Coordinates of C-alpha atoms and ligand atoms in Angstrom, one line a residue:
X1 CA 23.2 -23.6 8.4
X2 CA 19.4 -23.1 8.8
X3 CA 16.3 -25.0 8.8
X4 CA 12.6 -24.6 8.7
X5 CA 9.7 -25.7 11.1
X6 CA 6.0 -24.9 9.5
X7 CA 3.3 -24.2 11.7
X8 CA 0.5 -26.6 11.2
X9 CA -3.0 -25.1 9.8
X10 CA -5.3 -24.4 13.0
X11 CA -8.1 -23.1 12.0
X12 CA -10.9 -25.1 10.7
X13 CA -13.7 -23.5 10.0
X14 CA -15.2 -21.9 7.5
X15 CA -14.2 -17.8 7.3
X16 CA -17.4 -15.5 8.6
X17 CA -19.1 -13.9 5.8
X18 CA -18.2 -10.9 4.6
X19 CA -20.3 -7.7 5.3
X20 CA -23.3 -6.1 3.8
X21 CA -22.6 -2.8 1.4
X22 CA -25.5 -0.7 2.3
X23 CA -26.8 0.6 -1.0
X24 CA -25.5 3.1 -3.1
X25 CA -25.0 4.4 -6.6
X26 CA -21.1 4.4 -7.1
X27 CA -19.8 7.1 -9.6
X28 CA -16.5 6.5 -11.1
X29 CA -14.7 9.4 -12.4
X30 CA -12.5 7.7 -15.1
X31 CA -14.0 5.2 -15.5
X32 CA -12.1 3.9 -18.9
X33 CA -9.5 4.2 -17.0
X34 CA -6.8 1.3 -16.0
X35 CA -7.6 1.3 -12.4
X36 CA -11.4 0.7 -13.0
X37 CA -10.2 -1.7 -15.6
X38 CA -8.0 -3.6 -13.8
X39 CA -9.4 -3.2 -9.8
X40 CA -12.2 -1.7 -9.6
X41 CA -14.8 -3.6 -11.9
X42 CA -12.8 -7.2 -10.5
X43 CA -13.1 -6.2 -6.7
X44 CA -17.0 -5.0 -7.1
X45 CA -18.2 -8.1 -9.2
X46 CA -16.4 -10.5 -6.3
X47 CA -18.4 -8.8 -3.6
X48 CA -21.1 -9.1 -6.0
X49 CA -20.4 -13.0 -6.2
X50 CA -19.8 -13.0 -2.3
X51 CA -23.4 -11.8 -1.6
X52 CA -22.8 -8.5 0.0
X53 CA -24.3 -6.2 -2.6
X54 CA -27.6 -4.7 -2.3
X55 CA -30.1 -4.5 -4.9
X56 CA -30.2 -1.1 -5.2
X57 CA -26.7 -1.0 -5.2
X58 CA -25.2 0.4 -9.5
X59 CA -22.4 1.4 -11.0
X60 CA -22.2 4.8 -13.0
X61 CA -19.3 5.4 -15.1
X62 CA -17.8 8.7 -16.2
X63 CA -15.6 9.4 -19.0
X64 CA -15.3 11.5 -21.5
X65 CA -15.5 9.8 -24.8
X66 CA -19.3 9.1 -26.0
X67 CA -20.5 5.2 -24.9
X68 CA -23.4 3.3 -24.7
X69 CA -24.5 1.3 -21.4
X70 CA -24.2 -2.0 -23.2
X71 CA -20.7 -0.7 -24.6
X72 CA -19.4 0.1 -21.3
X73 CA -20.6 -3.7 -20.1
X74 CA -18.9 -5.0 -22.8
X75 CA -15.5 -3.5 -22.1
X76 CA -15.9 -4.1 -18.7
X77 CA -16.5 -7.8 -19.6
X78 CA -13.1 -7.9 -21.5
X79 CA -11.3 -6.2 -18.7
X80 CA -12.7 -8.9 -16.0
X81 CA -12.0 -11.5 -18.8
X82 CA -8.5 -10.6 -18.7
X83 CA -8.0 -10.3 -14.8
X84 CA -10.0 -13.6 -14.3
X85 CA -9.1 -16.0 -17.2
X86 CA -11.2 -19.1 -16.7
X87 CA -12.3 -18.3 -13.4
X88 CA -15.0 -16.1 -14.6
X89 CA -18.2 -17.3 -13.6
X90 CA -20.2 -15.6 -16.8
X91 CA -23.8 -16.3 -15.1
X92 CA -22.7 -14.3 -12.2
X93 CA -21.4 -11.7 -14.4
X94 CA -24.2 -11.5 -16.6
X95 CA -26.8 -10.4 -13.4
X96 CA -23.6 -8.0 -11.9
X97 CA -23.6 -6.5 -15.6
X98 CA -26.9 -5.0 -15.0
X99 CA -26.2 -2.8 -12.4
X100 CA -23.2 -1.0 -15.0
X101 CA -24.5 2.2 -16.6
X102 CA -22.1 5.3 -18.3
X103 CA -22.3 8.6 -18.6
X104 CA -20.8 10.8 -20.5
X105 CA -19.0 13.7 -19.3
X106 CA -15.9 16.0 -18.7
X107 CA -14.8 16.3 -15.1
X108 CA -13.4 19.9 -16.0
X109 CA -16.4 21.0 -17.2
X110 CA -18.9 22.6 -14.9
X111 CA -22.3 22.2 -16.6
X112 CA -21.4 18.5 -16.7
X113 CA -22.8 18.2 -12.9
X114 CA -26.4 19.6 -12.8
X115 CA -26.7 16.9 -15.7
X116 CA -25.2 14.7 -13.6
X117 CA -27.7 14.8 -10.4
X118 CA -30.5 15.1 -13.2
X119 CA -28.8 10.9 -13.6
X120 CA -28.4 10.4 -10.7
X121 CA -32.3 11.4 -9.5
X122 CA -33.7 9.4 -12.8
X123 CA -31.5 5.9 -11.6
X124 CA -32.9 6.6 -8.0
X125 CA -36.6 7.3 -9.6
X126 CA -35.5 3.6 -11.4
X127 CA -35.0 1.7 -8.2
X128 CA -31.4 2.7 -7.5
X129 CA -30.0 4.0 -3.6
X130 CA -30.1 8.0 -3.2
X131 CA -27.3 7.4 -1.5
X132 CA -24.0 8.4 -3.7
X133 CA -20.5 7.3 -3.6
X134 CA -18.0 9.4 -6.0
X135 CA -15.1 7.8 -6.5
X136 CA -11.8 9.8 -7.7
X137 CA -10.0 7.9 -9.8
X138 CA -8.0 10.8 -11.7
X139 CA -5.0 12.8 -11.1
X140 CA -5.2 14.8 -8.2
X141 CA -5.1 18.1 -10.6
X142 CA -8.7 17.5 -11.3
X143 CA -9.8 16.4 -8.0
X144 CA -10.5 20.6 -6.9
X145 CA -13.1 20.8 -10.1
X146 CA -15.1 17.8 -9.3
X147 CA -15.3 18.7 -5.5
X148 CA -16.7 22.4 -7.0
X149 CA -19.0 20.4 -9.4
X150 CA -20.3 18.1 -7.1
X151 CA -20.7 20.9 -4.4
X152 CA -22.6 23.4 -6.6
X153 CA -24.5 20.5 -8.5
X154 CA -25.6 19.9 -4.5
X155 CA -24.3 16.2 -5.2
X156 CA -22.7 16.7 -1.5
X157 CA -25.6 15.9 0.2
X158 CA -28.8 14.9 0.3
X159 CA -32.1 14.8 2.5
X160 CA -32.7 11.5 0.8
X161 CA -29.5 9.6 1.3
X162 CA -25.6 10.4 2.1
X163 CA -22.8 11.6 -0.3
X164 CA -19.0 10.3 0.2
X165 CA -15.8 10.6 -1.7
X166 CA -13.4 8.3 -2.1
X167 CA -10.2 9.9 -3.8
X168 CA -7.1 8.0 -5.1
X169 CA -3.8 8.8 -4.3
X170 CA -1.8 10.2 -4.9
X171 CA -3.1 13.0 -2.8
X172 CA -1.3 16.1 -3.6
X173 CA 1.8 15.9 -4.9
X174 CA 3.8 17.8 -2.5
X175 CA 2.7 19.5 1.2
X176 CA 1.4 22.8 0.0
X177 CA -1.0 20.6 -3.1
X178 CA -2.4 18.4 -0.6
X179 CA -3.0 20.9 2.0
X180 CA -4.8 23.2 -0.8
X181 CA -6.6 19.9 -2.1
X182 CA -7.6 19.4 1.6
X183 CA -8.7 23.0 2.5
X184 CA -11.2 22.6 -0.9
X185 CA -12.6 19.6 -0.1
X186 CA -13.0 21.2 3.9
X187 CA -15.3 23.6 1.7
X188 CA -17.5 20.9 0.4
X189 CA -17.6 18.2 2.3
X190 CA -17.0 17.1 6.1
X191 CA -14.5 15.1 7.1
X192 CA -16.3 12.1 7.6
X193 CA -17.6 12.0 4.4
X194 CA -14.2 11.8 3.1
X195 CA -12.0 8.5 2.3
X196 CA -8.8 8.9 1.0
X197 CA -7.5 5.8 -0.3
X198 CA -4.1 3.8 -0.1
X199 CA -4.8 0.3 -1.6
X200 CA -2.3 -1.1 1.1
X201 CA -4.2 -0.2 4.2
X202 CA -7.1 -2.9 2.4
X203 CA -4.3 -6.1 2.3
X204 CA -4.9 -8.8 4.7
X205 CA -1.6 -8.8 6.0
X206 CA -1.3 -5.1 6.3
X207 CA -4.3 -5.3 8.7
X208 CA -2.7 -8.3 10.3
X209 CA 0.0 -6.1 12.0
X210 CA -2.3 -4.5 14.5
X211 CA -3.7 -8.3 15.6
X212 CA -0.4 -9.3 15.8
X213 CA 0.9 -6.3 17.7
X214 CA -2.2 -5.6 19.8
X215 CA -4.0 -9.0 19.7
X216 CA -0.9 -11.4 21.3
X217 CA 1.4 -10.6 24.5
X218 CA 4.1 -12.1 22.7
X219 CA 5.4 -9.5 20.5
X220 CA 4.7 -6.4 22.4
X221 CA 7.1 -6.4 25.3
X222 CA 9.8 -6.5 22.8
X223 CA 9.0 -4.1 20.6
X224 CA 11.0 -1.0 21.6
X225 CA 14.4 0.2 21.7
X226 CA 15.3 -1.7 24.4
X227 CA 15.2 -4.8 21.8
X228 CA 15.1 -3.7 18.5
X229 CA 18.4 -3.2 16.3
X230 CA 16.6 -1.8 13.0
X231 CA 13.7 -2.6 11.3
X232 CA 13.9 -2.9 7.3
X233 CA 10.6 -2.2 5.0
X234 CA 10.6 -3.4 1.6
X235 CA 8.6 -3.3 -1.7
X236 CA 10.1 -4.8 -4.8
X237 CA 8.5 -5.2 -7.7
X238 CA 9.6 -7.2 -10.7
X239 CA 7.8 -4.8 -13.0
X240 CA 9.1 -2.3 -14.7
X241 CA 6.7 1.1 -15.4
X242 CA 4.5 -0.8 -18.2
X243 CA 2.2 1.4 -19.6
X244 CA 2.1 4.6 -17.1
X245 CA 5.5 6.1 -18.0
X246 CA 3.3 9.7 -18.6
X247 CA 2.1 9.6 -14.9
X248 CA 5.3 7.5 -13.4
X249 CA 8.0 9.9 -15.1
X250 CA 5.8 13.1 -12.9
X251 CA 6.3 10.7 -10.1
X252 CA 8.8 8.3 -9.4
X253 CA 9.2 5.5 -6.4
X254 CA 9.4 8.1 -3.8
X255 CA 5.8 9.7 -4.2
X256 CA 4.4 6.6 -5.8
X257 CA 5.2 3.8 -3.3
X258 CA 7.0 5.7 -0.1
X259 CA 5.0 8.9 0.3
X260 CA 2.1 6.4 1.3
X261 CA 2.1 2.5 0.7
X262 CA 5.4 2.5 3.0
X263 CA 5.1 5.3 5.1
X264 CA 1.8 3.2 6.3
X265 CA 3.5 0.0 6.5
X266 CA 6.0 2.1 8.8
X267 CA 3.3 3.6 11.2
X268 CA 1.4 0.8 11.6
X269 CA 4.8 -1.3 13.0
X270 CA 6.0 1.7 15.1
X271 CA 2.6 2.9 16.8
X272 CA 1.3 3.3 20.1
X273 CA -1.7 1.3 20.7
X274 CA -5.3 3.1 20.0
X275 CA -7.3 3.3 22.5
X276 CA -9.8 1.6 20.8
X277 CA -10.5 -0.2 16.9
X278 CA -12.4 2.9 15.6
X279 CA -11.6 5.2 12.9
X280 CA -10.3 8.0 15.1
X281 CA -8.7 6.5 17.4
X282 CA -6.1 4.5 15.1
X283 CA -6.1 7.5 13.1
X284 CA -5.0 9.5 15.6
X285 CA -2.7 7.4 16.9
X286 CA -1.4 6.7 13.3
X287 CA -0.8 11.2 13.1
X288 CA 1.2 11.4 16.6
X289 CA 3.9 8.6 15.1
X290 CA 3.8 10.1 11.5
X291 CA 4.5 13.7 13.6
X292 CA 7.5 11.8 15.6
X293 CA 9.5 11.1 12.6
X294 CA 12.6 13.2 12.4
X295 CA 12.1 15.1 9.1
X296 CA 15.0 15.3 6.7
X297 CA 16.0 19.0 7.0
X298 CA 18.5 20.2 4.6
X299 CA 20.2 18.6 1.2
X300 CA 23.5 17.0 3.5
X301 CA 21.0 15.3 5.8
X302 CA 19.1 14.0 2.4
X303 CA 22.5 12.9 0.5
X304 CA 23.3 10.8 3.8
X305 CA 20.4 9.3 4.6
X306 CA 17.8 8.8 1.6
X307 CA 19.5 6.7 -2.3
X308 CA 17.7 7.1 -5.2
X309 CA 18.4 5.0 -8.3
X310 CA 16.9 4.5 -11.8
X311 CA 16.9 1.3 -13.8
X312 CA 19.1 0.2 -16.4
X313 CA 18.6 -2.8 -18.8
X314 CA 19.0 -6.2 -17.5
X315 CA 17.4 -9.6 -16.9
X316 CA 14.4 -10.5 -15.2
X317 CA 13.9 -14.4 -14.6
X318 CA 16.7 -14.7 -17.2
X319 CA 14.8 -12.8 -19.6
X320 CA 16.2 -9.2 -21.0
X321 CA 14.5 -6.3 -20.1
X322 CA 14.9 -2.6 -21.6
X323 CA 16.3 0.2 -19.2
X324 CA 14.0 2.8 -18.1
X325 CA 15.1 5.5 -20.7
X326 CA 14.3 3.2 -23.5
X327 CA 10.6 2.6 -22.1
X328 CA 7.8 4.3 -24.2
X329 CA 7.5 7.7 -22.9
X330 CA 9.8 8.0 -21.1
X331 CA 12.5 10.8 -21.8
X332 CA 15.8 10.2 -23.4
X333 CA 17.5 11.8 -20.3
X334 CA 15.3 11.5 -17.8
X335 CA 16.1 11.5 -14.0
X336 CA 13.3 10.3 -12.8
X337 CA 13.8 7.7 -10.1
X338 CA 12.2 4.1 -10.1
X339 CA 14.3 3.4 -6.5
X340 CA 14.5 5.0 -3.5
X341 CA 15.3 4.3 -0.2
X342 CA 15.5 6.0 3.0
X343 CA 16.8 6.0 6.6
X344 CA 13.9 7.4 8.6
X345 CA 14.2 7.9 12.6
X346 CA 11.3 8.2 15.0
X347 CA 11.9 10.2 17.9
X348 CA 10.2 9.3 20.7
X349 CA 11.1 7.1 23.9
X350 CA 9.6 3.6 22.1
X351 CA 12.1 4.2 19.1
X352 CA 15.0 6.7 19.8
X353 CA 17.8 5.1 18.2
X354 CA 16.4 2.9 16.2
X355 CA 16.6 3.2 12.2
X356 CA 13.9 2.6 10.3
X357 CA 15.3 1.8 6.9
X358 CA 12.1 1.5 3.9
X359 CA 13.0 0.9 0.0
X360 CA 10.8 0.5 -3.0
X361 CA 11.9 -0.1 -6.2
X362 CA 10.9 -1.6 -9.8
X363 CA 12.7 -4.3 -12.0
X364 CA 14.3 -5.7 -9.0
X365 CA 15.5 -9.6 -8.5
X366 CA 12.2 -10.9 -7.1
X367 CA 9.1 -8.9 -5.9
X368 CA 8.7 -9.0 -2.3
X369 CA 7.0 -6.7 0.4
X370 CA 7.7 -7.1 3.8
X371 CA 8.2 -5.8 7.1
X372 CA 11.6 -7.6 9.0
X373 CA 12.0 -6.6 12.6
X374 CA 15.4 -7.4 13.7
X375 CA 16.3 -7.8 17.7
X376 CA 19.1 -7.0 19.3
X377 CA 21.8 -9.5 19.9
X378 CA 21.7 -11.4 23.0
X379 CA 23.7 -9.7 25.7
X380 CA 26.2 -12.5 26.3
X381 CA 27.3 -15.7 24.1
X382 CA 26.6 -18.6 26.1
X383 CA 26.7 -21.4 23.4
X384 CA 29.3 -20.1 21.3
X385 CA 32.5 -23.1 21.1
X386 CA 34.0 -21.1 18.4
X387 CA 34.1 -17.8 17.1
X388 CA 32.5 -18.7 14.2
X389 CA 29.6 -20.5 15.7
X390 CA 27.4 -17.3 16.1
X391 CA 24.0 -16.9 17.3
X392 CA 22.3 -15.0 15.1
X393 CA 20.0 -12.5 16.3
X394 CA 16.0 -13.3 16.0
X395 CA 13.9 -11.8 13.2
X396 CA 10.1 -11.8 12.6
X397 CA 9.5 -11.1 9.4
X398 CA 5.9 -10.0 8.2
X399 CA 5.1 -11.2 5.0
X400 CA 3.0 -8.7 3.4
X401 CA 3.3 -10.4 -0.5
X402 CA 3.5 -13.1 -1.5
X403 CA 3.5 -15.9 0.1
X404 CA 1.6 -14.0 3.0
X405 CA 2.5 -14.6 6.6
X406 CA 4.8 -13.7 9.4
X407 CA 7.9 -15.6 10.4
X408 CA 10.5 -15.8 13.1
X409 CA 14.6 -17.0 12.9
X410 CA 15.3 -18.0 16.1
X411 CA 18.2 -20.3 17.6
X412 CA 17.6 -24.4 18.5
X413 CA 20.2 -26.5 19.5
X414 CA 21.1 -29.2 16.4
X415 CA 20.6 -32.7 17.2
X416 CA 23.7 -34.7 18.3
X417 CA 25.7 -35.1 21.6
X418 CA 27.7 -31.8 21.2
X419 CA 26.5 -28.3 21.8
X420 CA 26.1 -26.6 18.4
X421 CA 23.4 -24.3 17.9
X422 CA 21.2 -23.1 14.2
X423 CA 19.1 -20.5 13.1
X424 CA 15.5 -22.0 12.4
X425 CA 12.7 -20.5 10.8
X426 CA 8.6 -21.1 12.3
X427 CA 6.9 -20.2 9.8
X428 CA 2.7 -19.1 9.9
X429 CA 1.3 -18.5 6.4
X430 CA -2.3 -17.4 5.5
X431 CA -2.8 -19.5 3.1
X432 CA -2.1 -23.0 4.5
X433 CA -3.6 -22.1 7.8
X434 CA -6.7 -20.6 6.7
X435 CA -7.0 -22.6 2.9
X436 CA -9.1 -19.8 1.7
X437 CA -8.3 -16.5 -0.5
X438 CA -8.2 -13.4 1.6
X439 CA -10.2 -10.5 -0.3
X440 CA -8.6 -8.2 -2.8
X441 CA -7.5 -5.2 -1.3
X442 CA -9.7 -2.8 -3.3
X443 CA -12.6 -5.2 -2.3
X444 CA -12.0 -4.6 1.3
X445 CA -12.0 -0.8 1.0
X446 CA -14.8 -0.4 -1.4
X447 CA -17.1 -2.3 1.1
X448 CA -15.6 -0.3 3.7
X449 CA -16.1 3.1 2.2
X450 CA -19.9 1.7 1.2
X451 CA -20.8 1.0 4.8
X452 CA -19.1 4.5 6.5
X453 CA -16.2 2.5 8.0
X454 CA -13.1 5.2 7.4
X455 CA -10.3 2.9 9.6
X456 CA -8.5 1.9 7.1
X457 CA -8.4 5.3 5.2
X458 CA -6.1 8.3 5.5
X459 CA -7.1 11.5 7.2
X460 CA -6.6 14.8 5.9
X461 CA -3.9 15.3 8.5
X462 CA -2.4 12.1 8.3
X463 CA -1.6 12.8 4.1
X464 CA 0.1 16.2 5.0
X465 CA 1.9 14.3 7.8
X466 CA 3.1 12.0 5.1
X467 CA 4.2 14.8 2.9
X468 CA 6.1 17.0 5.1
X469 CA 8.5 13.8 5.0
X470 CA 8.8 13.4 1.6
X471 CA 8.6 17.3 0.5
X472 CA 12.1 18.1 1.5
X473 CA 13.5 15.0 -0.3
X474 CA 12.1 16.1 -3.6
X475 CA 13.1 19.3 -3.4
X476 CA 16.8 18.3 -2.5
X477 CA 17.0 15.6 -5.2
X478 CA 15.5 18.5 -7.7
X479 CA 18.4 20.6 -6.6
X480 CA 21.7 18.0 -5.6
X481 CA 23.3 16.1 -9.0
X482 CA 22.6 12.6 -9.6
X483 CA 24.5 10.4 -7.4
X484 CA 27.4 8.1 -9.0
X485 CA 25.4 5.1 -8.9
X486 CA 22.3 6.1 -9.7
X487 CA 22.1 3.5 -12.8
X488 CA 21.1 0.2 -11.2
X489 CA 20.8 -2.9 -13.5
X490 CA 17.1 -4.2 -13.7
X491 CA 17.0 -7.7 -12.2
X492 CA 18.8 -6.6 -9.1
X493 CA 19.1 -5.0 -5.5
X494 CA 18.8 -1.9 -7.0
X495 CA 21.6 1.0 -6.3
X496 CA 25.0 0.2 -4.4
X497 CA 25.1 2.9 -2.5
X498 CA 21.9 0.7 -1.2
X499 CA 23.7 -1.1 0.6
X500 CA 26.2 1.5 1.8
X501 CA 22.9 3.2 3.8
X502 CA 22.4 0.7 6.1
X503 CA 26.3 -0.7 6.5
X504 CA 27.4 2.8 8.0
X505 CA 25.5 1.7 10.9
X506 CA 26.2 -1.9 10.8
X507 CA 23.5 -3.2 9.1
X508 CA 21.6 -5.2 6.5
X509 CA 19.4 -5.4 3.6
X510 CA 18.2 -8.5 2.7
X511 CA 19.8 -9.8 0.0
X512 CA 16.7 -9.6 -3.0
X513 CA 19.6 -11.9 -5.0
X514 CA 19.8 -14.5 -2.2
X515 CA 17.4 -18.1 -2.2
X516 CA 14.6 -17.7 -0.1
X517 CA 14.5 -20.5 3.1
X518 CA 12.1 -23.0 1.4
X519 CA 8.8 -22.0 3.9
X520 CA 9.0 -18.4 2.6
X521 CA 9.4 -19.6 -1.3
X522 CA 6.5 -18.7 -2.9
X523 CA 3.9 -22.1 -3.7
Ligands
BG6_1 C1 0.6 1.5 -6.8 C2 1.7 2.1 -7.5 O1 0.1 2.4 -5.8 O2 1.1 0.3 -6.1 C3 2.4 1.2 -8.5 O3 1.2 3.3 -8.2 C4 2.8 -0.1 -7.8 O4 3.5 1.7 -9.2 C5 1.6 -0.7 -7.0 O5 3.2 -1.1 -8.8 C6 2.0 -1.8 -6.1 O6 0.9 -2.4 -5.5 P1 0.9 -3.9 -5.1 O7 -0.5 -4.1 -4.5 O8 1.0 -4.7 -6.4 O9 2.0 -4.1 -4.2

């Protein structure tokens, strides 16, 4: 028995505007690409439509296949069509059209550079910033040759204006890549003039941890071993590998979603506080927790403490989906998984003892990030008339999508002249309190990355910090067989043996399968 309290909407007035860009010519390398497509292009043309783009501020696009300016617009305009429907304002998108120009050209191939700052000094002679932002959007095996194009082409800096990359992840795709992708970038380009992007660290609610952490005296005095019991991380996703089964099936959940979306979501919960809200300093805070986690070591501690799983057919919403062998591309036997989970341990004094138990997976029953702290419970059963009558111990639940907010179950006493207690839920949620949108995640970061503000970007230590986690889990999956129930029907909560992770030590998952309470339904 359970009910729900919603916290009123307090705030209201309007949200402060967002930040200026300061100006600068952003170069897209893939830029027919889906993430342009499908992110990029949208999150841009919002700032555009928020006021915080210069004039001098363009786009130049890079691919390989021979295009026009205007053809470039015009498949740009379909892609925005497509992720805005209706709510395209075409005016607006007309004047942000402008500032889109292509340019032909193979990353791989050197002499493509010096033609490149021959562009780039033309659009600057043509009103637009000397100031350059490359951003990376390719696999990370073509990342060394444009860092050795741009840094030859002398596209790395310039007396005029700065230079900074922004590169997508992932970032390596083991420890020894991204430390060799790290030491040639060192060559080119200083640190700070580096911003290595995880879309997560740009989500409202991602950002919203710290406040809540570091901005309230509530939650901190409880947020340590002394009161935790385990903390769960989740990432479901309803979707099943779409159309990126050729760079999916070289990847799977474990690189894709837990090498970095997770692993942040992790730190951010279990770190100390910085000693100030600068780049650095939550950086470096962010390295010394990363650095704390027990690494898996050999493949017995892997098999016991990590699940992997690959989906099956199944239903989603009642409708039938294929399994992931039968998708396009993918191969007929393929053992790549689109689940994992793991059972990481942070060893220091805040957290000794406490699991931290993260899972991502795709075709599961509903998607559904969040963050679910659960206390300890309380050291003696006052209330309690029967055995069955339990207290349940509290949870606050961060809502990182959707329905984005934070919750907390705690006990109330139910009206009428006995003693009987319930779990309640209060409830805070983004949308009703504030009644605006927060801004895309890519949106965030791109304005972020524009004016030099690398906080919410990963440092070159911080990815290796991330990867000396997940290394020795690939390499032990590459080498143990697949587990017994490594099959999970789509639609679900993904693997049994799930489930079996967290019971060894007494606890939890939520249940993906189960009715949300009614606050934390999705409107
Ligand atoms: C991306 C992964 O980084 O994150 C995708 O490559 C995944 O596989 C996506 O679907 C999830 O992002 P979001 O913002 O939809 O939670």
């Amino acid at each position: 028995m359970s009910a729900t309290i919603d916290a009123k909407p307090m705030i209201k007035t309007a949200p402060p505007p967002l930040a200026k860009a300061d100006p600068c010519v952003l170069v897209i390398f893939g830029a027919t690409g889906d993430l342009t497509r499908r992110k990029l292009i949208p999150a841009l043309f919002d700032l555009a439509c928020e006021g915080c783009m210069p004039p001098a501020f363009r786009v130049l696009g890079i691919g390989r296949s021979a295009m026009s300016d205007d053809q470039f617009r015009s498949s740009m305009d379909e892609a925005l069509k497509a992720a805005k429907g209706k709510d395209l304002n075409e005016e607006q998108w007309k004047a942000f059209a402008k500032s889109l120009y292509f340019f032909e050209g193979d990353p791989n191939d050197p002499s493509m550079y010096p033609r490149l700052a021959k562009k780039l000094e033309e659009m600057n002679g043509h009103g637009a910033s000397p100031n350059n932002l490359f951003y990376f959007s390719v696999p990370p095996s073509v990342a060394p040759a444009i860092v050795a194009g741009l840094g030859k082409a002398g596209l790395a800096g310039n007396e005029k204006g700065w230079s900074r990359i922004i590169v997508e992840k992932p970032f390596g795709r083991d420890l020894t890549s991204a430390r060799q992708l790290n030491h040639e970038i060192a060559t080119v380009f200083d640190e700070h003039q580096v911003y290595r992007i995880d879309h997560y660290l740009g989500k409202e609610t991602v950002q919203n941890i710290l406040v809540m952490r570091f901005g309230n005296s509530l939650f901190e005095p409880v947020w340590n071993r002394n009161y935790v019991d385990f903390v769960e991380i989740t990432a479901a996703e309803t979707l099943g590998v779409e159309s990126r089964a050729g760079f999916y099936e070289e990847t799977g959940a474990l690189r894709d979603m837990v090498a970095n979306h997770l692993l942040q979501l992790l730190t951010l919960t279990a770190m100390e506080p910085p000693v100030a809200f600068d780049a650095d300093s939550v950086r470096e805070e962010k390295v010394k927790l990363l650095r704390s986690i027990r690494p898996l070591i050999n493949a017995k501690d892997v098999a016991t403490h990590t699940v992997r799983g690959q989906y099956s057919a199944g239903a989603i919403n009642g409708k039938a989906v294929p399994g992931y062998r039968e998708e396009k591309g993918v191969a007929k036997e393929s053992r790549t998984e689109t689940y994992a989970a793991v059972e990481f341990h942070i060893e220091n004094w805040r957290w000794s003892g406490v699991p931290f138990y993260v899972r991502a997976g795709k075709r599961l029953a509903k998607p559904l990030t969040e963050i679910r702290v659960h206390l300890k419970q309380t050291p003696h059963s006052l209330f309690s008339r029967t055995r069955t009558e339990r207290i349940e111990p509290n949870i606050i639940t961060i809502r990182i999508q959707p329905n984005e907010g934070t919750g907390i179950n705690f006990a109330a006493k139910r009206p009428g002249t006995e003693m009987h207690t319930t779990t309640v839920h209060m409830n805070f949620s983004y949308e009703e309190a504030f009644a605006t949108k927060s801004p895309q995640a890519y949106a965030t970061l791109l304005l972020d990355a524009m004016r030099g503000d690398a906080t919410l970007f990963t440092r070159g230590d911080e990815v290796e910090a991330e990867w000396r986690l997940i290394t020795p889990i690939e390499e032990a999956w590459a080498q143990l067989a697949l587990p017994q129930s490594f099959f999970y029907a789509a639609g679900g909560n993904g693997p049994a043996s799930a489930e079996t992770l967290t019971s060894n030590t007494g606890h939890h998952w939520r249940d993906l399968l189960a009715p949300m309470p009614t606050s934390m339904v999705q409107r």
